[in-house]
Short mmCIF file of C-alpha atoms and ligand atoms in Angstrom, two decimals:
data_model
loop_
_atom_site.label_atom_id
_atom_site.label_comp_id
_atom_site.label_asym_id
_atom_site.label_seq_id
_atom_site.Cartn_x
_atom_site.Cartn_y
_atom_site.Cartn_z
CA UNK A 25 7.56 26.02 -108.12
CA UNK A 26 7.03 29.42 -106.51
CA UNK A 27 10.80 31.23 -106.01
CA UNK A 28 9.06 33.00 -102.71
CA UNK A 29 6.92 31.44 -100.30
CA UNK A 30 5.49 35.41 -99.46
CA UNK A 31 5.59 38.81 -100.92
CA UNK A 32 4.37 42.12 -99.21
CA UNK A 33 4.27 44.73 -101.93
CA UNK A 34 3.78 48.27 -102.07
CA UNK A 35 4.29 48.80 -98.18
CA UNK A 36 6.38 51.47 -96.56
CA UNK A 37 9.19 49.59 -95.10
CA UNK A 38 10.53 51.14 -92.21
CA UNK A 39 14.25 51.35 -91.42
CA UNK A 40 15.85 52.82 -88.57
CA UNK A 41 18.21 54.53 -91.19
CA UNK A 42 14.79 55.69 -93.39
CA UNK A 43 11.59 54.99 -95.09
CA UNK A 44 11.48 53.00 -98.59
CA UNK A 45 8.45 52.22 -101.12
CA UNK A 46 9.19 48.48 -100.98
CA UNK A 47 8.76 45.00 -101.76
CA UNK A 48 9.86 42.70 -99.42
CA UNK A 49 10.26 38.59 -100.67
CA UNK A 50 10.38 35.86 -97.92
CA UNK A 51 11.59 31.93 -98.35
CA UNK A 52 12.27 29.64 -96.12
CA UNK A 53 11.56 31.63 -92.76
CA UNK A 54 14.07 34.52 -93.86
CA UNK A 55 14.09 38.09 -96.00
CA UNK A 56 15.33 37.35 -99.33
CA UNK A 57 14.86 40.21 -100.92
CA UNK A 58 13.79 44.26 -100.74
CA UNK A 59 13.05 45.38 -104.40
CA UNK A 60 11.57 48.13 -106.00
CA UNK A 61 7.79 48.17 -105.64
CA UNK A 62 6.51 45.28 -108.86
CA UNK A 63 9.98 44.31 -109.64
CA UNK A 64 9.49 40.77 -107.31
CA UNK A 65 7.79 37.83 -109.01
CA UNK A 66 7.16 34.24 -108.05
CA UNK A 67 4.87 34.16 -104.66
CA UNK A 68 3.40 31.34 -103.41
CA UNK A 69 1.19 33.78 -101.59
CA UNK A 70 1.42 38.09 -101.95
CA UNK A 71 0.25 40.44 -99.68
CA UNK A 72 -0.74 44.28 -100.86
CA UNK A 73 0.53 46.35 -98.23
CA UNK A 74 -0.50 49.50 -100.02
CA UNK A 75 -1.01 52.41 -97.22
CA UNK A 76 0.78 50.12 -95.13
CA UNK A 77 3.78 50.41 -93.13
CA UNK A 78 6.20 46.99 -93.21
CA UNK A 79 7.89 47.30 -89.84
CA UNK A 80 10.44 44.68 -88.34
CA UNK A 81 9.33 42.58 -85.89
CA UNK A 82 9.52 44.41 -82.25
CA UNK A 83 12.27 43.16 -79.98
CA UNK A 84 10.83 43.53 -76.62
CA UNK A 85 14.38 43.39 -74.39
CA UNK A 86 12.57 43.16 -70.89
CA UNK A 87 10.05 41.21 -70.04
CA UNK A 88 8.56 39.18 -66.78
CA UNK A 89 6.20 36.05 -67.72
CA UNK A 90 5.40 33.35 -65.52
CA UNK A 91 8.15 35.00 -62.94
CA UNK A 92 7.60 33.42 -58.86
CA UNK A 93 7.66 36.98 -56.82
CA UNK A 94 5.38 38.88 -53.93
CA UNK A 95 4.27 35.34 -52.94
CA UNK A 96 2.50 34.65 -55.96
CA UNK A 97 3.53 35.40 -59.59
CA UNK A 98 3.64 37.41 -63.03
CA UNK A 99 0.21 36.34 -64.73
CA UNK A 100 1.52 36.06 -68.32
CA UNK A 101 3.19 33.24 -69.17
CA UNK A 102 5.16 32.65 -72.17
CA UNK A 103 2.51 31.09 -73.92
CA UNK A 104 0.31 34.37 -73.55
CA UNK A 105 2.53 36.79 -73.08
CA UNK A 106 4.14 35.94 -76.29
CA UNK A 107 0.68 35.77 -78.08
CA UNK A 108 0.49 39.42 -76.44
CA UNK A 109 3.68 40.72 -77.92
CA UNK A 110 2.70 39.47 -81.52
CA UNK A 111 -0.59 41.09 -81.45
CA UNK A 112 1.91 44.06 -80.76
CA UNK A 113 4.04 43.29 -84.06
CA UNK A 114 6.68 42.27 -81.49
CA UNK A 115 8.53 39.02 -82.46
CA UNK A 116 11.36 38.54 -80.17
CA UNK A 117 11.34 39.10 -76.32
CA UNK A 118 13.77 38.73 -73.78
CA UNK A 119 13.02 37.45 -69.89
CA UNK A 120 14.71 36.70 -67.18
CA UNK A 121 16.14 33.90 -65.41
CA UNK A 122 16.03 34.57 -61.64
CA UNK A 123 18.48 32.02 -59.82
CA UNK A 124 16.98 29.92 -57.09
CA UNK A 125 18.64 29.29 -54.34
CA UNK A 126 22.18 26.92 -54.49
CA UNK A 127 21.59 27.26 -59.01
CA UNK A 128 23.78 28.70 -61.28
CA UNK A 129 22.76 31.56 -63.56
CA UNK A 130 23.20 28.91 -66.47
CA UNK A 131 20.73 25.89 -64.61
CA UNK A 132 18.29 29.04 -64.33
CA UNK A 133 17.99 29.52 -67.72
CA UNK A 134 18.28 25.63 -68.37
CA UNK A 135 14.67 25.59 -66.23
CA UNK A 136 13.38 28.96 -67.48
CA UNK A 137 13.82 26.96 -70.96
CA UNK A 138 11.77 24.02 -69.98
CA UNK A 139 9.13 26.47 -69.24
CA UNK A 140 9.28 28.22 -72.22
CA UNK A 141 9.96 26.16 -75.07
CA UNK A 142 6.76 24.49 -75.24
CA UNK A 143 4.45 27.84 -75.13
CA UNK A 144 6.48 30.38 -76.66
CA UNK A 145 5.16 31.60 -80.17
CA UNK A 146 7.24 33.90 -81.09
CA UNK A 147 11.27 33.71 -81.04
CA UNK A 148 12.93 34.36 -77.36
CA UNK A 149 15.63 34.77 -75.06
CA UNK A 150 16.72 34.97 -71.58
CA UNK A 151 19.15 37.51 -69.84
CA UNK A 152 20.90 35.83 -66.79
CA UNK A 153 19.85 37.26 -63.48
CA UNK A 154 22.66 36.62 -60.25
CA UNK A 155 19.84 36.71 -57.05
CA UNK A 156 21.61 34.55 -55.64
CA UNK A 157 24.89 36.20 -54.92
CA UNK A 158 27.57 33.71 -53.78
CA UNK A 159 31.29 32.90 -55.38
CA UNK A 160 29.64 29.97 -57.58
CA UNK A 161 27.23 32.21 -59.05
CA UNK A 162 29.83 34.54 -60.11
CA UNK A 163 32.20 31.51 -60.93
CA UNK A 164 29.30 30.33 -62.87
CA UNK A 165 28.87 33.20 -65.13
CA UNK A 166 31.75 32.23 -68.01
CA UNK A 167 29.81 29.04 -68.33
CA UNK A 168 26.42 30.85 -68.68
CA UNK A 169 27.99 33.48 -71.60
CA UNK A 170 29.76 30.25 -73.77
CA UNK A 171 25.91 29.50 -73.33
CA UNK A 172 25.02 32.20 -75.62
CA UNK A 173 23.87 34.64 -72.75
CA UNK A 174 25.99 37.63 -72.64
CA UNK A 175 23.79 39.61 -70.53
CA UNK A 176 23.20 39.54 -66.97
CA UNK A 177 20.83 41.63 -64.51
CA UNK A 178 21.23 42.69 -61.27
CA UNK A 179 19.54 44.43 -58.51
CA UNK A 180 21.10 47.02 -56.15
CA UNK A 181 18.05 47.15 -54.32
CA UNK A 182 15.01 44.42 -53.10
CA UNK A 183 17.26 44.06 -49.89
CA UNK A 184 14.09 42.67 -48.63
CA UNK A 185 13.19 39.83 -51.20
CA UNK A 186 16.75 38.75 -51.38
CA UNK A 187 17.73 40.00 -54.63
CA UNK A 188 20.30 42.79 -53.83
CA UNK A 189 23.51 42.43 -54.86
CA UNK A 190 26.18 44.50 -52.78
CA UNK A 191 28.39 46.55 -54.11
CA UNK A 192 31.63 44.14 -53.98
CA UNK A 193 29.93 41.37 -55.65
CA UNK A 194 28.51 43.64 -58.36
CA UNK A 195 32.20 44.82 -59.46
CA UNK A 196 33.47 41.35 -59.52
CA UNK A 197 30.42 40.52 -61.60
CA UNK A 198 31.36 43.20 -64.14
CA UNK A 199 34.88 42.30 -63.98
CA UNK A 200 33.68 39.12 -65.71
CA UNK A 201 31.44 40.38 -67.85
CA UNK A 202 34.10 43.09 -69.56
CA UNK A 203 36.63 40.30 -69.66
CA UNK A 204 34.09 38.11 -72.37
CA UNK A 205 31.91 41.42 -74.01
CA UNK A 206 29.26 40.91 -71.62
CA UNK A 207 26.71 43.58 -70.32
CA UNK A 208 25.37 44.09 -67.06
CA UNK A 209 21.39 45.33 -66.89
CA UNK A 210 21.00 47.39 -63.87
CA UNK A 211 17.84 47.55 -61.73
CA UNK A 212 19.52 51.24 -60.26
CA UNK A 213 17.96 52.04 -56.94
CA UNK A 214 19.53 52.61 -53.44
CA UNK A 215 18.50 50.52 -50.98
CA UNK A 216 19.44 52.46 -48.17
CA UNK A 217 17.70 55.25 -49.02
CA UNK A 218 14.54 52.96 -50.06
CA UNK A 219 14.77 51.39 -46.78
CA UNK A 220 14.46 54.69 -44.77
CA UNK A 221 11.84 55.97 -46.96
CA UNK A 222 9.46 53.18 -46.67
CA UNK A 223 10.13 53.38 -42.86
CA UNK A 224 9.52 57.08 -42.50
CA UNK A 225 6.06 56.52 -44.31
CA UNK A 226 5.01 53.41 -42.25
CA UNK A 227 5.44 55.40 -39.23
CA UNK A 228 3.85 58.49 -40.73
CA UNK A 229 0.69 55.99 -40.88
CA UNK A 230 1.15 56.57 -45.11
CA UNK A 231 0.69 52.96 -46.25
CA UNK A 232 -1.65 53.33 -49.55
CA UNK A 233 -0.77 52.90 -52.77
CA UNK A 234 0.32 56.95 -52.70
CA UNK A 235 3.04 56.00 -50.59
CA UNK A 236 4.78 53.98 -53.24
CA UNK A 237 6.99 56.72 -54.58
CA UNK A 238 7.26 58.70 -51.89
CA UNK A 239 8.90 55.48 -50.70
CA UNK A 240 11.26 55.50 -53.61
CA UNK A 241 12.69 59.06 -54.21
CA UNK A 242 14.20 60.06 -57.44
CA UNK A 243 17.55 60.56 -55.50
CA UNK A 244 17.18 56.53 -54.99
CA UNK A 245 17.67 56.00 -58.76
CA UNK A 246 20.34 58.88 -59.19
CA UNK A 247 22.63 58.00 -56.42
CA UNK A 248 22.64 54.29 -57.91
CA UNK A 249 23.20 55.27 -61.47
CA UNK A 250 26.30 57.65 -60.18
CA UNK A 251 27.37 54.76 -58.78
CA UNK A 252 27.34 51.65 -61.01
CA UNK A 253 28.73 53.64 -63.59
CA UNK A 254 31.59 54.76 -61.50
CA UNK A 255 31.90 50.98 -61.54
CA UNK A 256 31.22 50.47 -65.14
CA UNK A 257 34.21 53.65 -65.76
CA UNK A 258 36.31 51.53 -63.43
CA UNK A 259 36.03 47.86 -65.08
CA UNK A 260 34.89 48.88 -68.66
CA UNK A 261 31.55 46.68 -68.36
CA UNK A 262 29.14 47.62 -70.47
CA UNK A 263 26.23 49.24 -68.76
CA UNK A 264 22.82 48.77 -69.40
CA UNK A 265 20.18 50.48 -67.19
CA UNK A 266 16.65 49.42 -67.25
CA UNK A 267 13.72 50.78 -66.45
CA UNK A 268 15.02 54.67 -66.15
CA UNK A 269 12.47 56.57 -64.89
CA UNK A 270 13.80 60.36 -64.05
CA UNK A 271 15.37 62.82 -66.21
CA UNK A 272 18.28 63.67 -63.79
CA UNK A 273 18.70 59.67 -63.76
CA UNK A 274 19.53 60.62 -67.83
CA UNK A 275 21.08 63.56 -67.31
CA UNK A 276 23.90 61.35 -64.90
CA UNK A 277 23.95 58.57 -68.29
CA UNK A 278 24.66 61.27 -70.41
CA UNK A 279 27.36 62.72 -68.32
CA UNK A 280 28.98 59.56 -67.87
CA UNK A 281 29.19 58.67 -71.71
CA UNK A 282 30.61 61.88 -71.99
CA UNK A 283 33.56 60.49 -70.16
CA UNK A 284 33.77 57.44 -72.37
CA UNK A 285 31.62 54.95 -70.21
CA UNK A 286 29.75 52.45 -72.68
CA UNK A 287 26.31 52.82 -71.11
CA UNK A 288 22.75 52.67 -72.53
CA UNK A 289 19.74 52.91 -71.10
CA UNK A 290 15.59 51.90 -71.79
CA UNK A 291 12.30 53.59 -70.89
CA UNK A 292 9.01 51.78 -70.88
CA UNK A 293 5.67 52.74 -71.42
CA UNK A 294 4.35 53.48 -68.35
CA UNK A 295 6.84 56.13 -67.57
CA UNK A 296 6.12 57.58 -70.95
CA UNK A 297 2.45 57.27 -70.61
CA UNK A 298 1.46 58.54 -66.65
CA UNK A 299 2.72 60.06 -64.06
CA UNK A 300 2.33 59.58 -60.21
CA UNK A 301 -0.67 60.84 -59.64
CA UNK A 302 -2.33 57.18 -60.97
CA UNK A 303 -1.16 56.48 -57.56
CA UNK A 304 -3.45 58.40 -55.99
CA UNK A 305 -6.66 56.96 -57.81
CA UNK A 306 -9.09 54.02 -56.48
CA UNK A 307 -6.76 52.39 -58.94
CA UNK A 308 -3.43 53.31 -57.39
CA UNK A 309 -2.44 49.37 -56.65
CA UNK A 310 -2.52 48.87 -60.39
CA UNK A 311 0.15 51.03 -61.13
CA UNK A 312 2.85 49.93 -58.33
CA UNK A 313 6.00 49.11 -60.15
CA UNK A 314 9.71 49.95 -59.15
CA UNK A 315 11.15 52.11 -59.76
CA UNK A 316 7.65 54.57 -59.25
CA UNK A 317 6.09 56.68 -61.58
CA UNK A 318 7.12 60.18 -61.57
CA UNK A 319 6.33 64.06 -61.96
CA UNK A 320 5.02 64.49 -65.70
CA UNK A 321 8.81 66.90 -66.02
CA UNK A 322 10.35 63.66 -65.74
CA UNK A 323 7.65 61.91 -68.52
CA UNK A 324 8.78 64.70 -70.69
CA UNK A 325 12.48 64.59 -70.34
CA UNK A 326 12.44 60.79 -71.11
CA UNK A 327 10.45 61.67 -74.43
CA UNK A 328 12.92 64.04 -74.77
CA UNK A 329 15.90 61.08 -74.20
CA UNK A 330 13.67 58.70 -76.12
CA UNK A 331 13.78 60.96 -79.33
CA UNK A 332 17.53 62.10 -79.48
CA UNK A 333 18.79 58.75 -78.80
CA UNK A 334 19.95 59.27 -75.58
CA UNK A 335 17.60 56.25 -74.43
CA UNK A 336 18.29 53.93 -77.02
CA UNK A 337 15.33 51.28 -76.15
CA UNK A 338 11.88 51.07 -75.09
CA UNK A 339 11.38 47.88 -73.10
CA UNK A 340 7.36 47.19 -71.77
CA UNK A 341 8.91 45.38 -67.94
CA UNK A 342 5.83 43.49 -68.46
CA UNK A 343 4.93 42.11 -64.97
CA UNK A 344 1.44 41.70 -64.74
CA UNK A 345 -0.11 40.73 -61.67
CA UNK A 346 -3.83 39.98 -61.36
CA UNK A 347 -5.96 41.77 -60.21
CA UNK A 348 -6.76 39.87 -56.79
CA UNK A 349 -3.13 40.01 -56.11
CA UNK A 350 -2.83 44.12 -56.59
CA UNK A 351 -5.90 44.23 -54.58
CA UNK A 352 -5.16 42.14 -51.51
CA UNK A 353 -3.22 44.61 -49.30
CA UNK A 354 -4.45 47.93 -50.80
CA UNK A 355 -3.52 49.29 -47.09
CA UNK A 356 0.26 48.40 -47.07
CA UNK A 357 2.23 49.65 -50.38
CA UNK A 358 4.78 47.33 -49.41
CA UNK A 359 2.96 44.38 -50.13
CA UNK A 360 1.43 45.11 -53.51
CA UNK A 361 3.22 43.19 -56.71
CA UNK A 362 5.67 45.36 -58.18
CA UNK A 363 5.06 45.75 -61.86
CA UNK A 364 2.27 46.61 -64.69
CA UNK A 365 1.37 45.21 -67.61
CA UNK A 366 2.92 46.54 -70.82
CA UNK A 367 4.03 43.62 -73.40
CA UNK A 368 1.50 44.17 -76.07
CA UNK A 369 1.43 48.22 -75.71
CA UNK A 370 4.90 48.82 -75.82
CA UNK A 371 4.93 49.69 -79.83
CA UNK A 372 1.50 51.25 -80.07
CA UNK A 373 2.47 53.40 -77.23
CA UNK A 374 6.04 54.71 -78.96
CA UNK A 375 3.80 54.93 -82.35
CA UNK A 376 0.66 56.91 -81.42
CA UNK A 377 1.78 58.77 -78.61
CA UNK A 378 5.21 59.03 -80.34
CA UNK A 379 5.00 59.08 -83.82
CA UNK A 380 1.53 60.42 -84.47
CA UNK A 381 1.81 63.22 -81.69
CA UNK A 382 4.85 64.38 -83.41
CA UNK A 383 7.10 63.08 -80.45
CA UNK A 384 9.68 60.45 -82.50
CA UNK A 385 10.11 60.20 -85.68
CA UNK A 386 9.38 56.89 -87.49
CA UNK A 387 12.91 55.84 -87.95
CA UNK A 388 13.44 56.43 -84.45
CA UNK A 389 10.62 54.51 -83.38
CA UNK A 390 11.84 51.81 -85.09
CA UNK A 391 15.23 51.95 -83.66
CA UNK A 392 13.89 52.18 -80.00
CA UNK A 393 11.38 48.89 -80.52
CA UNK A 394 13.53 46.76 -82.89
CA UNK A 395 16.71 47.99 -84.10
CA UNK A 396 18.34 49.01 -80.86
CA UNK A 397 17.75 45.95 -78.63
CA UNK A 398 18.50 43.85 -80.95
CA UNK A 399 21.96 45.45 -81.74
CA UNK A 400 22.81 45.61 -77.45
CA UNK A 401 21.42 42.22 -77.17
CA UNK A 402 23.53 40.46 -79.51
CA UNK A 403 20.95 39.44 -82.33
CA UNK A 404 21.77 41.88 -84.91
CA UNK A 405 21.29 41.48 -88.02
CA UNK A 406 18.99 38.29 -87.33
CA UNK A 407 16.56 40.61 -85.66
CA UNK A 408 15.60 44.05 -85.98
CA UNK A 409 16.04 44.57 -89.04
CA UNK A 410 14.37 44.05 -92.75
CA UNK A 411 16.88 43.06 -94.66
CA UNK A 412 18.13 39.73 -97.05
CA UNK A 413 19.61 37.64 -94.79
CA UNK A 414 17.60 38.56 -91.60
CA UNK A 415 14.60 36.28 -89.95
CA UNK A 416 11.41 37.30 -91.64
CA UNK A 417 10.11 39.02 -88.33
CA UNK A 418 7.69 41.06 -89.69
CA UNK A 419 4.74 43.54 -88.92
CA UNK A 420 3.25 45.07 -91.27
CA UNK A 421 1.26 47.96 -89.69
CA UNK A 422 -2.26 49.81 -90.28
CA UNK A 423 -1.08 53.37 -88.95
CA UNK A 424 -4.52 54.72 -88.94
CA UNK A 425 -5.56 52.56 -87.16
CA UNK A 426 -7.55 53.74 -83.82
CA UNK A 427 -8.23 51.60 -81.11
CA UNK A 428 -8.68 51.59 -77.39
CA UNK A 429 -6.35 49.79 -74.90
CA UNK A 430 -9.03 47.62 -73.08
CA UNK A 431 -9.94 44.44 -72.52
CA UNK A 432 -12.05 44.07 -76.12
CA UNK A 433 -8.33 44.83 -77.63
CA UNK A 434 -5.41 43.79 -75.18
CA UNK A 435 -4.97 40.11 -74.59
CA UNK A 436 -4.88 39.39 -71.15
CA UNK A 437 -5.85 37.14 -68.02
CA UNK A 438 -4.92 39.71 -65.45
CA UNK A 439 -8.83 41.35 -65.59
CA UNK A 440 -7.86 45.00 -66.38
CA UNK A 441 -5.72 46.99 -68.43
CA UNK A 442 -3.50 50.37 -67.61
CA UNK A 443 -4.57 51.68 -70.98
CA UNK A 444 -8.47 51.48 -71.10
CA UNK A 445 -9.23 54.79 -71.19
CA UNK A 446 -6.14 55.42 -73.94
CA UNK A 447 -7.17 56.53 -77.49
CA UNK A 448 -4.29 54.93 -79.72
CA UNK A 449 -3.67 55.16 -83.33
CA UNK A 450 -2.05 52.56 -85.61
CA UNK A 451 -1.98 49.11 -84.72
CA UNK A 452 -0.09 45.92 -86.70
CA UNK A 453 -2.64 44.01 -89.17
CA UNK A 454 -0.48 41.05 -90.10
CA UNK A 455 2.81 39.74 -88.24
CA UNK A 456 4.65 36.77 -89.20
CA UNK A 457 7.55 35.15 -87.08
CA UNK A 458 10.41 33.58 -89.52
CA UNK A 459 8.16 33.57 -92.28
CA UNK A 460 5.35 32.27 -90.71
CA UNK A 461 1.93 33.99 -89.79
CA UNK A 462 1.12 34.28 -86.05
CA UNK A 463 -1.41 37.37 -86.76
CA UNK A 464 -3.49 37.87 -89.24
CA UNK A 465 -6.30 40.73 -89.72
CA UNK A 466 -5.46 41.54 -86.36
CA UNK A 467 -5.82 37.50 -84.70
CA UNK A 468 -3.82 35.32 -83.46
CA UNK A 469 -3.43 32.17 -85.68
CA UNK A 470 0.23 31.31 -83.66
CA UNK A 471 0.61 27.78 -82.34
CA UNK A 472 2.46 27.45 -79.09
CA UNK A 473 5.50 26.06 -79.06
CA UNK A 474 7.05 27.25 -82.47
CA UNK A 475 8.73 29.98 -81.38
CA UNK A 476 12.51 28.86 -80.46
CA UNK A 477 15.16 29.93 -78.20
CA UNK A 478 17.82 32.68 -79.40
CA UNK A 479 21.76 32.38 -78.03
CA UNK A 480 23.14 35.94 -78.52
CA UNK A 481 26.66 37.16 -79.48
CA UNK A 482 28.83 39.09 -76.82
CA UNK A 483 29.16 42.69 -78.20
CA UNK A 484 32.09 43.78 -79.95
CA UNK A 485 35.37 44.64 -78.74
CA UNK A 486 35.55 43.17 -75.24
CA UNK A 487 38.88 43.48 -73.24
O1 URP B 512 8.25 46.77 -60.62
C1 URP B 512 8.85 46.15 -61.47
N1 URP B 512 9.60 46.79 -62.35
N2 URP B 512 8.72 44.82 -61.53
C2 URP B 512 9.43 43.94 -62.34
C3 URP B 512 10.77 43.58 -61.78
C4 URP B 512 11.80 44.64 -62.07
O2 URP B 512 12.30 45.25 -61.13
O3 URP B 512 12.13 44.88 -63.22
ZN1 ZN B 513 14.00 46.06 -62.20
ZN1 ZN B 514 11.81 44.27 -64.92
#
């Protein structure tokens, strides 16, 4: 009988710590094995990944599938959306689960899992998300982290949908989260200032798509960074904002870690890709998220974050809306969808305009899609990593490979793309998900429903 049920030899294999001439031995859905290149024998089935890069599987930490919002909702659900993030080499993603009203962040997740378990196809997990703010959500929360979900999200903004949490709540939220190693994700805008911007454009008669981030200054995000990590310095919570979008939004992380505040921070594609002028095209609606899309000094600067380290993750916020639902009130920014596409493009994104164009280095790149949010999330050293012991999550990468981000390439029901006119290079050729293939020569061959559900470990050291 064959000692491995799959070999990849002669591949790269890409560490966030460096690059090794490798083979890599999987049995029974796990590494087993990282050898010198020949030295592994006993395959059931081997793979030459000569030229190749071997990558861990991508650990997408924020994404929105099948999500009810702006009357309608996200277009990708878990069964496609995870199909999307393997044909992206990534193998584990985390959602959301938004409360309804009267639940508890835990029976959220309980029906975010009914959702999911049947479709998923690659492995996946769920942050906790208080929109319901009330004492028995934050009474609920100790029950939702002995769950295996030490993260929770929050909003300081959305005043309008509901979601906001004021400020009291939110430091009796972290309060509870410090007290059990818990981290708070922070969706950091001002709502007052949000409020009086979209009001000063409606009666300037500025309603398209344009209007969007004049609607939601950069001062928004900065003033509500300042200020949850005054709270974060006051409880100890670890801090974990999403989405960061302006370079004096880093500059105020950075100064706050200086004093000893344990905060981290993401960027996502989209800030690293455009900048606000897509606004201002007939296809402005399509590229309406919040926080907006910036001045291309800001795009820079979070390059500039995203290669020293000082954004530790890339997350894709995938929250694709169709396109009848961007479209249907191009003349009020206020009612377009909030969010863009981005689950399968995350990696190629960090790799070709990264990577190739001399922006990351590869062992960076592999800490900001795998490594890193897999080590905040509490799934280190299952995830993120190539090494005996860990899931066999694995992609192992063409990286001259060059493709287009359209519809003939990105797998989608949504009807358009924000990458079609985007050259990329290198793409994943083969994934597998614990050992087992879900892409191979560049197709899906997944079945829904084998990916499985992920608890998560509270970080270290909590209070
Ligand atoms: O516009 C966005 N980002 N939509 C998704 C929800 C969120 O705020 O992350
Ligand atoms: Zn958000
Ligand atoms: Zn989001």
């Amino acid at each position: 009988m064959a000692r491995h049920d799959l070999v990849i030899a002669n591949a790269r294999v890409a560490h966030s710590g460096g690059i090794e001439l490798a083979d890599v031995a999987v049995a029974g859905g796990t590494v087993v094995a990282v050898a010198a290149p020949g030295t592994l024998s006993g395959a059931a089935e081997l793979v030459d990944g000569a030229g190749m890069l071997l990558l861990p599987g991508g650990v997408d930490p924020h994404v929105h599938f099948e999500n009810p919002s702006w009357d309608t909702a996200t277009a990708h659900d878990f069964g496609l959306g995870t199909e999307a993030a393997a044909l992206g080499g990534t193998t584990t993603i985390i959602d959301f689960a938004f409360q309804n009203p009267g639940e508890t962040p835990l029976e959220a997740i309980e029906r975010r899992r009914a959702l999911a378990d049947p479709k998923v196809v690659v492995d996946y997990s769920l942050h906790g998300t208080v929109t319901d703010v009330s004492q028995r959500s934050v009474d609920g929360l100790p029950a939702l982290m002995a769950a295996g979900c030490p993260s929770v999200k929050i909003f300081m903004t959305y005043s309008t949908s509901g979601w906001m949490v004021p400020d009291a709540e939110l430091l009796k939220i972290m309060r509870h989260l410090h007290a059990r190693g818990g981290t708070l994700l922070v969706h950091a805008e001002n709502d007052g200032i949000v409020e009086a911007c979209r009001h000063e454009c409606v009666e300037r008669g500025d309603m398209a798509a344009g209007a969007h981030a004049r609607s939601r200054p950069k001062v928004a995000e900065v003033e509500a960074i300042r200020r949850v990590l005054t709270f974060a310095e006051e409880t100890g919570c670890r801090t974990y904002i999403v989405h960061l979008s302006t370079g004096a939004g880093l500059e105020a992380i950075k100064e706050a870690r200086g004093r000893g505040v344990d905060v981290h921070t993401e960027t996502c594609p989209h800030y690293l890709m455009f900048d606000s002028s897509a606004l201002e095209t007939a296809d402005g609606p399509r590229y309406v998220m919040s926080p907006p899309l910036r001045s291309a000094d800001d795009r820079e600067a979070l390059w500039a974050g995203l290669s020293s380290g000082d954004i530790a993750a890339l997350g894709s916020d995938d929250a694709a809306y169709i396109q009848e639902d961007k479209s249907r009130n191009v003349n009020d920014f206020r009612e377009i969808p909030n969010g863009v596409p981005g689950v399968q493009v995350r990696t190629a994104v960090a790799h070709s305009a990264g990577v190739v164009a001399g922006r990351l280095t590869l062992e960076r790149f592999v800490d900001a899609v795998a490594a890193k949010p897999a080590q905040l999330f509490g799934l280190w050293p299952r995830k993120g990593v190539i090494q005996p012991g860990s899931d066999a999550d694995l992609a192992l990468w063409d990286p001259r490979d060059v493709w287009r981000g359209d519809l003939e390439s990105i797998h989608t029901n949504i009807g358009y793309t924000c990458y079609e006119d985007v050259e990329f290079t290198g793409r994943p050729r083969h994934v597998w998900s614990r050992g087992r293939w879900v892409v191979r020569d560049r197709a899906l061959v997944a079945e829904r429903g084998t990916g499985r559900y992920l608890e998560r470990d509270p970080h270290g050291d909590p209070a």
